[in-house]
Amino acid sequence: YERTCRYFARKTNSVVVSVGYRLAPKHPYPTQFEDCLTATIHFMRTAQDYGVDPARIIICGDSSGGTLTAAVAQAMGNRRDVPKLRAQILIYPFLQCVDFNLPSYQQNHGVPILLKERTVVLGLKYLNKDTSATEAIFKGSHVPEVLKPKYQKWVSPDYIPHEFKTRGYKPCTTHPFSKDVYSLIKPVFEPVFSPLLAEDSVIARLPEAFILTCEFDVLRDDGLLYKKRLEDHGIKVTWCHLQEGFHGTV
């Protein structure tokens, strides 16, 4: 990311801080989130030491970094001891673990570099969990029946615009809930891991956003669904969709 960060700094005439957060599996979840939040708060408190206006700080990340960006923005929403974030930039972020059969997951399941199976396996390794639960997660057996109505308000193919279903999409049958699988991977439902599952009161306090999605990316619909949630709460979203883009295209 050295060249990318230098490019951003040069092209935007900005100070760019790249957070070298500790990595899983040596440092288990949620160490990565805590490192990013700590770094953000520290920089906001000392921004003027770097010639930066504290009211103009934007946080940014791509892929799992987009997850961390969204989670940090949510955590900052209620703080009174630091300035408000100016904006958040989410580049093809991972945002939910409820439905791995959204149109983008079906259409792009075999598109490099982020294959559908790899997405779930990486998530489980991030949590230091056994990857044997992958197939049950694909089937949705990890989602408790009592939580499905709540999550379907935010995560549903019904909210994906029709033009994104033209490459083929088939509604999936639901499979029985597995308490064992849910117990194994329960942290995936925390908003730090799945920011799309944050409560409305948290979403309503978020700053303006820029969201980038790619057509040939399993995570495309995560971005589209988050865009809708933000806009439903009156938050301004600038959306860029790369019609020929794929995961990792930056």
PDB file of C-alpha atoms in Angstrom:
ATOM      1  CA  TYR A   1       0.000   0.000   0.000  1.00  0.00           C
ATOM      2  CA  GLU A   2       3.023   2.295   0.089  1.00  0.00           C
ATOM      3  CA  ARG A   3       2.625   3.398  -3.549  1.00  0.00           C
ATOM      4  CA  THR A   4      -1.153   3.706  -3.253  1.00  0.00           C
ATOM      5  CA  CYS A   5      -0.882   5.913  -0.159  1.00  0.00           C
ATOM      6  CA  ARG A   6       1.793   8.090  -1.793  1.00  0.00           C
ATOM      7  CA  TYR A   7      -0.458   8.450  -4.840  1.00  0.00           C
ATOM      8  CA  PHE A   8      -3.410   9.541  -2.684  1.00  0.00           C
ATOM      9  CA  ALA A   9      -1.247  12.036  -0.798  1.00  0.00           C
ATOM     10  CA  ARG A  10       0.151  13.534  -3.989  1.00  0.00           C
ATOM     11  CA  LYS A  11      -3.089  13.673  -5.995  1.00  0.00           C
ATOM     12  CA  THR A  12      -5.270  15.056  -3.183  1.00  0.00           C
ATOM     13  CA  ASN A  13      -2.686  17.281  -1.495  1.00  0.00           C
ATOM     14  CA  SER A  14      -3.475  15.504   1.758  1.00  0.00           C
ATOM     15  CA  VAL A  15      -1.638  14.067   4.725  1.00  0.00           C
ATOM     16  CA  VAL A  16      -2.111  10.280   4.540  1.00  0.00           C
ATOM     17  CA  VAL A  17      -1.707   8.093   7.621  1.00  0.00           C
ATOM     18  CA  SER A  18      -1.484   4.356   6.949  1.00  0.00           C
ATOM     19  CA  VAL A  19      -2.341   2.267  10.014  1.00  0.00           C
ATOM     20  CA  GLY A  20      -0.149  -0.818  10.382  1.00  0.00           C
ATOM     21  CA  TYR A  21      -2.662  -2.738  12.452  1.00  0.00           C
ATOM     22  CA  ARG A  22      -1.675  -6.152  13.832  1.00  0.00           C
ATOM     23  CA  LEU A  23      -2.767  -9.133  11.770  1.00  0.00           C
ATOM     24  CA  ALA A  24      -4.726 -12.317  12.402  1.00  0.00           C
ATOM     25  CA  PRO A  25      -4.323 -15.136  13.189  1.00  0.00           C
ATOM     26  CA  LYS A  26      -1.399 -14.216  15.476  1.00  0.00           C
ATOM     27  CA  HIS A  27      -3.437 -11.297  16.797  1.00  0.00           C
ATOM     28  CA  PRO A  28      -7.073 -12.441  16.890  1.00  0.00           C
ATOM     29  CA  TYR A  29     -10.157 -10.400  16.106  1.00  0.00           C
ATOM     30  CA  PRO A  30     -11.014  -7.693  17.161  1.00  0.00           C
ATOM     31  CA  THR A  31      -7.390  -6.520  17.608  1.00  0.00           C
ATOM     32  CA  GLN A  32      -7.433  -5.052  14.084  1.00  0.00           C
ATOM     33  CA  PHE A  33     -10.468  -2.872  14.817  1.00  0.00           C
ATOM     34  CA  GLU A  34      -9.059  -1.760  18.167  1.00  0.00           C
ATOM     35  CA  ASP A  35      -5.730  -0.778  16.568  1.00  0.00           C
ATOM     36  CA  CYS A  36      -7.478   1.256  13.862  1.00  0.00           C
ATOM     37  CA  LEU A  37      -9.779   2.973  16.360  1.00  0.00           C
ATOM     38  CA  THR A  38      -6.847   3.799  18.668  1.00  0.00           C
ATOM     39  CA  ALA A  39      -4.810   5.220  15.778  1.00  0.00           C
ATOM     40  CA  THR A  40      -7.749   7.282  14.522  1.00  0.00           C
ATOM     41  CA  ILE A  41      -8.489   8.810  17.922  1.00  0.00           C
ATOM     42  CA  HIS A  42      -4.805   9.561  18.529  1.00  0.00           C
ATOM     43  CA  PHE A  43      -4.447  11.271  15.162  1.00  0.00           C
ATOM     44  CA  MET A  44      -7.627  13.302  15.620  1.00  0.00           C
ATOM     45  CA  ARG A  45      -6.305  14.578  18.948  1.00  0.00           C
ATOM     46  CA  THR A  46      -2.905  15.477  17.503  1.00  0.00           C
ATOM     47  CA  ALA A  47      -3.884  16.417  13.923  1.00  0.00           C
ATOM     48  CA  GLN A  48      -2.694  20.001  14.244  1.00  0.00           C
ATOM     49  CA  ASP A  49       0.813  18.724  14.999  1.00  0.00           C
ATOM     50  CA  TYR A  50       0.819  17.419  11.414  1.00  0.00           C
ATOM     51  CA  GLY A  51      -0.649  20.581   9.902  1.00  0.00           C
ATOM     52  CA  VAL A  52      -4.052  18.938   9.521  1.00  0.00           C
ATOM     53  CA  ASP A  53      -7.428  20.562  10.167  1.00  0.00           C
ATOM     54  CA  PRO A  54      -9.182  18.216  12.671  1.00  0.00           C
ATOM     55  CA  ALA A  55     -12.524  18.990  11.001  1.00  0.00           C
ATOM     56  CA  ARG A  56     -11.339  17.593   7.657  1.00  0.00           C
ATOM     57  CA  ILE A  57     -10.249  14.074   8.564  1.00  0.00           C
ATOM     58  CA  ILE A  58     -11.468  11.251   6.318  1.00  0.00           C
ATOM     59  CA  ILE A  59     -10.970   7.551   7.019  1.00  0.00           C
ATOM     60  CA  CYS A  60     -10.566   5.087   4.170  1.00  0.00           C
ATOM     61  CA  GLY A  61     -10.025   1.399   3.501  1.00  0.00           C
ATOM     62  CA  ASP A  62     -10.512  -1.307   0.905  1.00  0.00           C
ATOM     63  CA  SER A  63     -11.868  -4.861   1.260  1.00  0.00           C
ATOM     64  CA  SER A  64     -11.400  -5.875   4.928  1.00  0.00           C
ATOM     65  CA  GLY A  65      -9.973  -2.365   5.401  1.00  0.00           C
ATOM     66  CA  GLY A  66     -13.375  -1.123   4.239  1.00  0.00           C
ATOM     67  CA  THR A  67     -14.936  -3.213   6.993  1.00  0.00           C
ATOM     68  CA  LEU A  68     -12.619  -1.607   9.536  1.00  0.00           C
ATOM     69  CA  THR A  69     -13.332   1.860   8.136  1.00  0.00           C
ATOM     70  CA  ALA A  70     -17.086   1.364   8.487  1.00  0.00           C
ATOM     71  CA  ALA A  71     -16.701  -0.057  12.001  1.00  0.00           C
ATOM     72  CA  VAL A  72     -14.436   2.804  13.144  1.00  0.00           C
ATOM     73  CA  ALA A  73     -16.853   5.385  11.697  1.00  0.00           C
ATOM     74  CA  GLN A  74     -19.671   3.749  13.668  1.00  0.00           C
ATOM     75  CA  ALA A  75     -17.616   3.718  16.869  1.00  0.00           C
ATOM     76  CA  MET A  76     -16.743   7.411  16.462  1.00  0.00           C
ATOM     77  CA  GLY A  77     -20.350   8.493  15.966  1.00  0.00           C
ATOM     78  CA  ASN A  78     -21.188   8.926  19.638  1.00  0.00           C
ATOM     79  CA  ARG A  79     -17.875  10.336  20.913  1.00  0.00           C
ATOM     80  CA  ARG A  80     -17.710  13.860  22.268  1.00  0.00           C
ATOM     81  CA  ASP A  81     -13.996  13.925  23.118  1.00  0.00           C
ATOM     82  CA  VAL A  82     -12.762  14.192  19.502  1.00  0.00           C
ATOM     83  CA  PRO A  83     -13.936  16.097  16.387  1.00  0.00           C
ATOM     84  CA  LYS A  84     -16.475  14.513  14.066  1.00  0.00           C
ATOM     85  CA  LEU A  85     -15.149  12.618  11.073  1.00  0.00           C
ATOM     86  CA  ARG A  86     -15.542  14.558   7.832  1.00  0.00           C
ATOM     87  CA  ALA A  87     -16.256  11.448   5.745  1.00  0.00           C
ATOM     88  CA  GLN A  88     -15.617   7.745   5.185  1.00  0.00           C
ATOM     89  CA  ILE A  89     -14.375   6.071   1.989  1.00  0.00           C
ATOM     90  CA  LEU A  90     -15.330   2.414   1.561  1.00  0.00           C
ATOM     91  CA  ILE A  91     -13.672   0.619  -1.361  1.00  0.00           C
ATOM     92  CA  TYR A  92     -15.402  -2.707  -2.129  1.00  0.00           C
ATOM     93  CA  PRO A  93     -15.954  -3.404   1.591  1.00  0.00           C
ATOM     94  CA  PHE A  94     -17.049  -6.634   3.288  1.00  0.00           C
ATOM     95  CA  LEU A  95     -20.036  -5.598   5.418  1.00  0.00           C
ATOM     96  CA  GLN A  96     -22.251  -8.567   6.290  1.00  0.00           C
ATOM     97  CA  CYS A  97     -22.210 -12.286   7.035  1.00  0.00           C
ATOM     98  CA  VAL A  98     -25.949 -13.000   6.936  1.00  0.00           C
ATOM     99  CA  ASP A  99     -26.438 -13.890   3.264  1.00  0.00           C
ATOM    100  CA  PHE A 100     -23.764 -15.413   1.046  1.00  0.00           C
ATOM    101  CA  ASN A 101     -26.295 -16.007  -1.741  1.00  0.00           C
ATOM    102  CA  LEU A 102     -26.973 -12.407  -2.727  1.00  0.00           C
ATOM    103  CA  PRO A 103     -26.886 -11.817  -6.509  1.00  0.00           C
ATOM    104  CA  SER A 104     -23.236 -10.713  -6.472  1.00  0.00           C
ATOM    105  CA  TYR A 105     -22.206 -13.871  -4.587  1.00  0.00           C
ATOM    106  CA  GLN A 106     -24.049 -16.054  -7.101  1.00  0.00           C
ATOM    107  CA  GLN A 107     -22.803 -14.228 -10.186  1.00  0.00           C
ATOM    108  CA  ASN A 108     -19.172 -13.891  -9.119  1.00  0.00           C
ATOM    109  CA  HIS A 109     -18.635 -16.991  -6.972  1.00  0.00           C
ATOM    110  CA  GLY A 110     -15.724 -18.125  -9.136  1.00  0.00           C
ATOM    111  CA  VAL A 111     -14.247 -14.740 -10.105  1.00  0.00           C
ATOM    112  CA  PRO A 112     -10.642 -14.185  -8.913  1.00  0.00           C
ATOM    113  CA  ILE A 113      -9.291 -13.021  -6.597  1.00  0.00           C
ATOM    114  CA  LEU A 114     -12.015 -13.144  -3.967  1.00  0.00           C
ATOM    115  CA  LEU A 115     -13.862 -16.402  -4.635  1.00  0.00           C
ATOM    116  CA  LYS A 116     -17.070 -16.972  -2.668  1.00  0.00           C
ATOM    117  CA  GLU A 117     -15.560 -19.853  -0.693  1.00  0.00           C
ATOM    118  CA  ARG A 118     -12.397 -17.880   0.004  1.00  0.00           C
ATOM    119  CA  THR A 119     -14.476 -15.032   1.474  1.00  0.00           C
ATOM    120  CA  VAL A 120     -16.000 -17.294   4.123  1.00  0.00           C
ATOM    121  CA  VAL A 121     -12.786 -19.224   4.813  1.00  0.00           C
ATOM    122  CA  LEU A 122     -10.818 -16.007   5.338  1.00  0.00           C
ATOM    123  CA  GLY A 123     -13.530 -14.733   7.687  1.00  0.00           C
ATOM    124  CA  LEU A 124     -13.380 -17.910   9.756  1.00  0.00           C
ATOM    125  CA  LYS A 125      -9.582 -17.790   9.915  1.00  0.00           C
ATOM    126  CA  TYR A 126      -9.827 -14.143  10.986  1.00  0.00           C
ATOM    127  CA  LEU A 127     -11.844 -15.389  13.966  1.00  0.00           C
ATOM    128  CA  ASN A 128      -9.516 -18.389  14.502  1.00  0.00           C
ATOM    129  CA  LYS A 129     -12.466 -20.728  13.867  1.00  0.00           C
ATOM    130  CA  ASP A 130     -12.687 -24.122  12.185  1.00  0.00           C
ATOM    131  CA  THR A 131     -13.399 -23.781   8.459  1.00  0.00           C
ATOM    132  CA  SER A 132     -15.552 -26.940   8.466  1.00  0.00           C
ATOM    133  CA  ALA A 133     -18.604 -24.701   9.009  1.00  0.00           C
ATOM    134  CA  THR A 134     -18.214 -23.145   5.537  1.00  0.00           C
ATOM    135  CA  GLU A 135     -20.906 -25.214   3.800  1.00  0.00           C
ATOM    136  CA  ALA A 136     -23.470 -24.617   6.555  1.00  0.00           C
ATOM    137  CA  ILE A 137     -22.799 -20.875   6.350  1.00  0.00           C
ATOM    138  CA  PHE A 138     -23.370 -20.933   2.582  1.00  0.00           C
ATOM    139  CA  LYS A 139     -26.792 -22.456   3.304  1.00  0.00           C
ATOM    140  CA  GLY A 140     -27.645 -19.825   5.920  1.00  0.00           C
ATOM    141  CA  SER A 141     -27.862 -22.372   8.731  1.00  0.00           C
ATOM    142  CA  HIS A 142     -25.875 -20.047  11.002  1.00  0.00           C
ATOM    143  CA  VAL A 143     -28.652 -17.419  11.249  1.00  0.00           C
ATOM    144  CA  PRO A 144     -31.122 -17.923  14.143  1.00  0.00           C
ATOM    145  CA  GLU A 145     -34.791 -17.863  13.122  1.00  0.00           C
ATOM    146  CA  VAL A 146     -35.495 -15.203  15.743  1.00  0.00           C
ATOM    147  CA  LEU A 147     -32.974 -12.823  14.107  1.00  0.00           C
ATOM    148  CA  LYS A 148     -33.963 -13.349  10.468  1.00  0.00           C
ATOM    149  CA  PRO A 149     -36.816 -10.778  10.389  1.00  0.00           C
ATOM    150  CA  LYS A 150     -34.511  -8.125  11.856  1.00  0.00           C
ATOM    151  CA  TYR A 151     -31.652  -8.793   9.464  1.00  0.00           C
ATOM    152  CA  GLN A 152     -33.923  -9.023   6.412  1.00  0.00           C
ATOM    153  CA  LYS A 153     -34.778  -5.343   6.918  1.00  0.00           C
ATOM    154  CA  TRP A 154     -31.171  -4.592   5.967  1.00  0.00           C
ATOM    155  CA  VAL A 155     -29.828  -7.616   4.073  1.00  0.00           C
ATOM    156  CA  SER A 156     -32.094  -8.832   1.305  1.00  0.00           C
ATOM    157  CA  PRO A 157     -31.877  -9.355  -2.469  1.00  0.00           C
ATOM    158  CA  ASP A 158     -35.127  -7.363  -2.645  1.00  0.00           C
ATOM    159  CA  TYR A 159     -33.079  -4.203  -2.064  1.00  0.00           C
ATOM    160  CA  ILE A 160     -30.653  -4.903  -4.916  1.00  0.00           C
ATOM    161  CA  PRO A 161     -31.691  -2.949  -8.057  1.00  0.00           C
ATOM    162  CA  HIS A 162     -32.966  -5.095 -10.919  1.00  0.00           C
ATOM    163  CA  GLU A 163     -30.112  -4.185 -13.253  1.00  0.00           C
ATOM    164  CA  PHE A 164     -27.716  -6.053 -10.973  1.00  0.00           C
ATOM    165  CA  LYS A 165     -29.707  -9.281 -11.310  1.00  0.00           C
ATOM    166  CA  THR A 166     -29.671  -9.545 -15.093  1.00  0.00           C
ATOM    167  CA  ARG A 167     -26.567 -11.766 -15.177  1.00  0.00           C
ATOM    168  CA  GLY A 168     -28.555 -14.411 -13.373  1.00  0.00           C
ATOM    169  CA  TYR A 169     -29.965 -14.765  -9.882  1.00  0.00           C
ATOM    170  CA  LYS A 170     -32.043 -17.481  -8.253  1.00  0.00           C
ATOM    171  CA  PRO A 171     -33.684 -17.056  -4.846  1.00  0.00           C
ATOM    172  CA  CYS A 172     -32.300 -19.679  -2.464  1.00  0.00           C
ATOM    173  CA  THR A 173     -34.229 -22.034  -0.250  1.00  0.00           C
ATOM    174  CA  THR A 174     -33.540 -21.691   3.440  1.00  0.00           C
ATOM    175  CA  HIS A 175     -32.032 -24.532   5.450  1.00  0.00           C
ATOM    176  CA  PRO A 176     -32.663 -25.465   9.088  1.00  0.00           C
ATOM    177  CA  PHE A 177     -30.878 -23.464  11.759  1.00  0.00           C
ATOM    178  CA  SER A 178     -27.846 -25.101  13.380  1.00  0.00           C
ATOM    179  CA  LYS A 179     -27.243 -24.066  16.965  1.00  0.00           C
ATOM    180  CA  ASP A 180     -23.756 -25.598  16.846  1.00  0.00           C
ATOM    181  CA  VAL A 181     -22.707 -23.496  13.853  1.00  0.00           C
ATOM    182  CA  TYR A 182     -24.194 -20.342  15.400  1.00  0.00           C
ATOM    183  CA  SER A 183     -22.337 -20.978  18.687  1.00  0.00           C
ATOM    184  CA  LEU A 184     -19.082 -21.471  16.772  1.00  0.00           C
ATOM    185  CA  ILE A 185     -19.242 -18.233  14.777  1.00  0.00           C
ATOM    186  CA  LYS A 186     -21.463 -15.961  16.881  1.00  0.00           C
ATOM    187  CA  PRO A 187     -19.025 -12.987  16.683  1.00  0.00           C
ATOM    188  CA  VAL A 188     -19.758 -12.593  12.953  1.00  0.00           C
ATOM    189  CA  PHE A 189     -23.045 -10.893  13.875  1.00  0.00           C
ATOM    190  CA  GLU A 190     -21.296  -8.128  15.815  1.00  0.00           C
ATOM    191  CA  PRO A 191     -21.320  -4.792  13.934  1.00  0.00           C
ATOM    192  CA  VAL A 192     -17.526  -4.617  14.242  1.00  0.00           C
ATOM    193  CA  PHE A 193     -17.377  -7.722  12.034  1.00  0.00           C
ATOM    194  CA  SER A 194     -20.540  -6.966  10.000  1.00  0.00           C
ATOM    195  CA  PRO A 195     -21.106  -3.184   9.998  1.00  0.00           C
ATOM    196  CA  LEU A 196     -24.271  -3.563   7.910  1.00  0.00           C
ATOM    197  CA  LEU A 197     -25.915  -5.082  11.014  1.00  0.00           C
ATOM    198  CA  ALA A 198     -25.501  -1.955  13.165  1.00  0.00           C
ATOM    199  CA  GLU A 199     -28.642  -0.505  14.730  1.00  0.00           C
ATOM    200  CA  ASP A 200     -30.461   2.387  13.029  1.00  0.00           C
ATOM    201  CA  SER A 201     -29.421   4.757  15.828  1.00  0.00           C
ATOM    202  CA  VAL A 202     -25.752   4.082  14.971  1.00  0.00           C
ATOM    203  CA  ILE A 203     -26.228   4.396  11.205  1.00  0.00           C
ATOM    204  CA  ALA A 204     -28.038   7.720  11.655  1.00  0.00           C
ATOM    205  CA  ARG A 205     -24.918   9.323  13.196  1.00  0.00           C
ATOM    206  CA  LEU A 206     -22.518   8.368  10.409  1.00  0.00           C
ATOM    207  CA  PRO A 207     -20.613  10.910   8.308  1.00  0.00           C
ATOM    208  CA  GLU A 208     -20.902  11.421   4.568  1.00  0.00           C
ATOM    209  CA  ALA A 209     -19.629   8.465   2.545  1.00  0.00           C
ATOM    210  CA  PHE A 210     -17.967   7.520  -0.711  1.00  0.00           C
ATOM    211  CA  ILE A 211     -18.609   3.888  -1.676  1.00  0.00           C
ATOM    212  CA  LEU A 212     -16.888   2.110  -4.549  1.00  0.00           C
ATOM    213  CA  THR A 213     -18.304  -1.152  -5.912  1.00  0.00           C
ATOM    214  CA  CYS A 214     -17.131  -3.429  -8.723  1.00  0.00           C
ATOM    215  CA  GLU A 215     -19.409  -5.433 -10.992  1.00  0.00           C
ATOM    216  CA  PHE A 216     -17.317  -8.612 -10.894  1.00  0.00           C
ATOM    217  CA  ASP A 217     -16.981  -8.811  -7.108  1.00  0.00           C
ATOM    218  CA  VAL A 218     -18.795 -11.013  -4.599  1.00  0.00           C
ATOM    219  CA  LEU A 219     -18.891  -7.996  -2.242  1.00  0.00           C
ATOM    220  CA  ARG A 220     -20.650  -5.701  -4.724  1.00  0.00           C
ATOM    221  CA  ASP A 221     -24.058  -6.094  -3.059  1.00  0.00           C
ATOM    222  CA  ASP A 222     -22.662  -5.406   0.435  1.00  0.00           C
ATOM    223  CA  GLY A 223     -21.755  -1.944  -0.866  1.00  0.00           C
ATOM    224  CA  LEU A 224     -25.145  -1.468  -2.527  1.00  0.00           C
ATOM    225  CA  LEU A 225     -27.012  -2.453   0.640  1.00  0.00           C
ATOM    226  CA  TYR A 226     -24.918  -0.132   2.826  1.00  0.00           C
ATOM    227  CA  LYS A 227     -25.476   2.692   0.356  1.00  0.00           C
ATOM    228  CA  LYS A 228     -29.232   2.171   0.738  1.00  0.00           C
ATOM    229  CA  ARG A 229     -29.063   2.118   4.539  1.00  0.00           C
ATOM    230  CA  LEU A 230     -27.082   5.347   4.682  1.00  0.00           C
ATOM    231  CA  GLU A 231     -29.360   7.095   2.179  1.00  0.00           C
ATOM    232  CA  ASP A 232     -32.461   5.896   4.065  1.00  0.00           C
ATOM    233  CA  HIS A 233     -31.118   7.878   7.036  1.00  0.00           C
ATOM    234  CA  GLY A 234     -30.459  10.986   4.956  1.00  0.00           C
ATOM    235  CA  ILE A 235     -26.695  10.555   4.810  1.00  0.00           C
ATOM    236  CA  LYS A 236     -25.070  11.761   1.614  1.00  0.00           C
ATOM    237  CA  VAL A 237     -23.414   9.001  -0.400  1.00  0.00           C
ATOM    238  CA  THR A 238     -21.203   9.419  -3.450  1.00  0.00           C
ATOM    239  CA  TRP A 239     -21.281   6.092  -5.275  1.00  0.00           C
ATOM    240  CA  CYS A 240     -18.830   4.914  -7.917  1.00  0.00           C
ATOM    241  CA  HIS A 241     -19.489   1.626  -9.708  1.00  0.00           C
ATOM    242  CA  LEU A 242     -16.791   0.140 -11.916  1.00  0.00           C
ATOM    243  CA  GLN A 243     -18.660  -1.806 -14.594  1.00  0.00           C
ATOM    244  CA  GLU A 244     -15.518  -3.715 -15.597  1.00  0.00           C
ATOM    245  CA  GLY A 245     -14.036  -3.772 -12.076  1.00  0.00           C
ATOM    246  CA  PHE A 246     -13.160  -6.766  -9.916  1.00  0.00           C
ATOM    247  CA  HIS A 247     -12.154  -7.220  -6.276  1.00  0.00           C
ATOM    248  CA  GLY A 248      -8.680  -5.830  -5.708  1.00  0.00           C
ATOM    249  CA  THR A 249      -8.852  -3.595  -8.767  1.00  0.00           C
ATOM    250  CA  VAL A 250      -7.331  -0.610  -6.918  1.00  0.00           C
TER     251      VAL A 250
END
